[in-house]
Short mmCIF file of C-alpha atoms in Angstrom, two decimals:
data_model
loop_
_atom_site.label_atom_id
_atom_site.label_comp_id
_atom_site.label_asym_id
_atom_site.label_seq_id
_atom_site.Cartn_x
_atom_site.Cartn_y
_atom_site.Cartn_z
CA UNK E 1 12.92 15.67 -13.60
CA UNK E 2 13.59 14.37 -16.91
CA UNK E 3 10.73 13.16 -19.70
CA UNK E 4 11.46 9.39 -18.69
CA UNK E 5 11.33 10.07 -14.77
CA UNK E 6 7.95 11.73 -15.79
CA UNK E 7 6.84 8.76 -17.55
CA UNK E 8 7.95 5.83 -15.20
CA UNK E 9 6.14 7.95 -12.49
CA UNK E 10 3.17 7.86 -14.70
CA UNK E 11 3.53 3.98 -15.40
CA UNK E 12 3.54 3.58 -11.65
CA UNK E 13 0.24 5.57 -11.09
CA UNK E 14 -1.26 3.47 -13.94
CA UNK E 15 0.00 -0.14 -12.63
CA UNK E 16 -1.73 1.22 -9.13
CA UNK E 17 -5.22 1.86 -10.71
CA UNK E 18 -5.21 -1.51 -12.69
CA UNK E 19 -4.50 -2.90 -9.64
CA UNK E 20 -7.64 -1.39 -8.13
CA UNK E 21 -9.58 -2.03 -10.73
CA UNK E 22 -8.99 -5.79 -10.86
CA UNK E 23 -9.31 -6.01 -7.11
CA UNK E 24 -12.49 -4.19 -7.50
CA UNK E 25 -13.90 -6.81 -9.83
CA UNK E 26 -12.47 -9.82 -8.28
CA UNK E 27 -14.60 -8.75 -4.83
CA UNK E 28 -17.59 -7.96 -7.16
CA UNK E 29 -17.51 -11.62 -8.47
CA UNK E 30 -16.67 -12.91 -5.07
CA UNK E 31 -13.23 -14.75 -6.07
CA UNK E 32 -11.42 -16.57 -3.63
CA UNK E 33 -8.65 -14.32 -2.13
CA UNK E 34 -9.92 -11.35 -3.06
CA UNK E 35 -10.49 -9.71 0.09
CA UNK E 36 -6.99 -10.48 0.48
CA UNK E 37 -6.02 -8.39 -2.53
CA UNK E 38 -8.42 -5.65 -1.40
CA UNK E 39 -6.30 -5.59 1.82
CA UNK E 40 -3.02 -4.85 -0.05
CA UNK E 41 -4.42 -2.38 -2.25
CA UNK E 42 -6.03 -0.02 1.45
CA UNK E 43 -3.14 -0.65 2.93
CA UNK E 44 -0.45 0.40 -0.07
CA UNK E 45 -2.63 3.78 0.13
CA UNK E 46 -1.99 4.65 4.03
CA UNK E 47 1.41 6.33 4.45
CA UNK E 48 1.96 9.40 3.69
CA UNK E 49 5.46 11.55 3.50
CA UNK E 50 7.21 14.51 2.16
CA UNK E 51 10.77 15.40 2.17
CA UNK E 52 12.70 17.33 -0.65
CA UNK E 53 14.36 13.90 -1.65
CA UNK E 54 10.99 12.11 -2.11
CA UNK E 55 7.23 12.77 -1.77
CA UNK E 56 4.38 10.06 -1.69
CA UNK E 57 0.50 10.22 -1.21
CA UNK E 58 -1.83 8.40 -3.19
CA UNK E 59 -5.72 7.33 -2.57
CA UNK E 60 -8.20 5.33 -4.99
CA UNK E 61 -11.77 6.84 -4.26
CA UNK E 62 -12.16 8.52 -0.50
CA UNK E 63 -9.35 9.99 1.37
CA UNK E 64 -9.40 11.34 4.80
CA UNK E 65 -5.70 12.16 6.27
CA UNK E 66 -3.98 13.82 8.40
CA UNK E 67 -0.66 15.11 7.55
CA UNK E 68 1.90 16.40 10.42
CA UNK E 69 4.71 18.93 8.76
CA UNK E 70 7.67 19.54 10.67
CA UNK E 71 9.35 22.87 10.20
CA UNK E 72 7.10 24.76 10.21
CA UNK E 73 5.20 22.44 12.57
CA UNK E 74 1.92 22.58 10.84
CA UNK E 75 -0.92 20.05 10.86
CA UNK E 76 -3.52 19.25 8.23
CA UNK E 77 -6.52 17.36 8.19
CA UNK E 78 -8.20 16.62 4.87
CA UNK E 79 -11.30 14.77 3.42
CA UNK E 80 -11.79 13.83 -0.55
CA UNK E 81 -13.77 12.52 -3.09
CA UNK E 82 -12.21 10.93 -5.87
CA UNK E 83 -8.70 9.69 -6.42
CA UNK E 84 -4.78 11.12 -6.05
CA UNK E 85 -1.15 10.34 -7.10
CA UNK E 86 1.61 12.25 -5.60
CA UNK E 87 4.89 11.26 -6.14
CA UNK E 88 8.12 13.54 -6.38
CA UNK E 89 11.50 12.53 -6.38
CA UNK E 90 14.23 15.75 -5.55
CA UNK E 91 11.98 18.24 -5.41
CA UNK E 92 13.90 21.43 -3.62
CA UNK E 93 11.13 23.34 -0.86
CA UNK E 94 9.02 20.71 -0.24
CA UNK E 95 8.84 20.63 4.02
CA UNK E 96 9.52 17.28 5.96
CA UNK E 97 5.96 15.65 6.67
CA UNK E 98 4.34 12.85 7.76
CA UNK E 99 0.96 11.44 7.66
CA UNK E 100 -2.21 8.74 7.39
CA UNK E 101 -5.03 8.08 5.52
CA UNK E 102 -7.19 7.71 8.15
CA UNK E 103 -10.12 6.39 5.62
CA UNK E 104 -7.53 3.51 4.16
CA UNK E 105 -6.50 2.37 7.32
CA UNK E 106 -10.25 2.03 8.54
CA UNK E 107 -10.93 -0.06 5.10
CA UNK E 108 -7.21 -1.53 5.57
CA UNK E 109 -9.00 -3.04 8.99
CA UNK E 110 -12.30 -4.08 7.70
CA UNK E 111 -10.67 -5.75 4.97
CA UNK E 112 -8.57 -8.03 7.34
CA UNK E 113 -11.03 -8.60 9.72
CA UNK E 114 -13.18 -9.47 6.70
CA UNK E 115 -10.14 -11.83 5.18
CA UNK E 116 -9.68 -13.44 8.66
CA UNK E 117 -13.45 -14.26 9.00
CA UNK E 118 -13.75 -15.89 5.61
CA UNK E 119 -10.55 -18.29 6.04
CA UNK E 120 -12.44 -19.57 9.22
#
C-alpha cells in the first residue's frame, strides 16, 4: 500500500480514539446524550472480518472475540487488555473470516439499555 493509504489508515485509527476519548469524558461529566455516544462508539467496535480485499478489527480497552475462519475452517477465541486497529485493504493470503467482540457487544447492550432507561 502506498505512503498515503498508510497515512489515511492512520488518520482513521486516530479520528476513532478521539472519538473515545470525548465519549469517555462526556459520560464522566454526565452530559446529556452521552450514553448515546458511548453506544455508537461499543457498537462501531463489534464486527469483525478478513478477506484478502479488506481486513477490519478494532477495540478501545478490553476485547474478547471470537473469530470463525473459513478455509481452513479454524476458530479462535481471544481475550485482551488494551486497545487494537486492524485495517488492511488488498492484502494477498489473508483467509476469509468472520467474527465478534463478544466484550463490545455486552457493553454495546448495557449502553442501550442504559440510554433507554435515562430517556424514560
Amino acid at each position: 500500500m502506498s505512503g498515503v493509504g498508510s497515512w489515511l489508515i492512520c488518520l482513521v485509527a486516530l479520528a476513532f480514539y478521539s472519538w473515545g476519548i470525548v465519549c469517555g469524558l462526556f459520560l464522566l461529566e454526565a452530559r446529556p446524550g452521552a450514553e448515546r455516544m458511548n453506544l455508537h462508539l461499543w457498537f462501531a467496535q463489534v464486527p469483525m472480518f478478513a478477506s484478502p480485499l479488506a481486513t477490519n478489527s478494532l477495540s478501545s480497552g478490553f476485547y474478547a472475540g471470537a473469530l470463525l475462519q473459513i478455509d481452513p475452517f479454524k476458530l479462535n477465541v481471544d481475550a485482551r487488555i488494551g486497545s487494537t486497529f486492524r485495517r488492511n485493504l488488498l492484502h494477498d493470503g489473508t483467509p476469509f473470516a468472520i467474527g465478534i467482540n463478544v466484550a463490545a457487544l455486552t457493553a454495546t447492550c448495557v449502553s442501550a439499555f442504559v440510554s433507554a432507561a435515562s430517556m424514560t
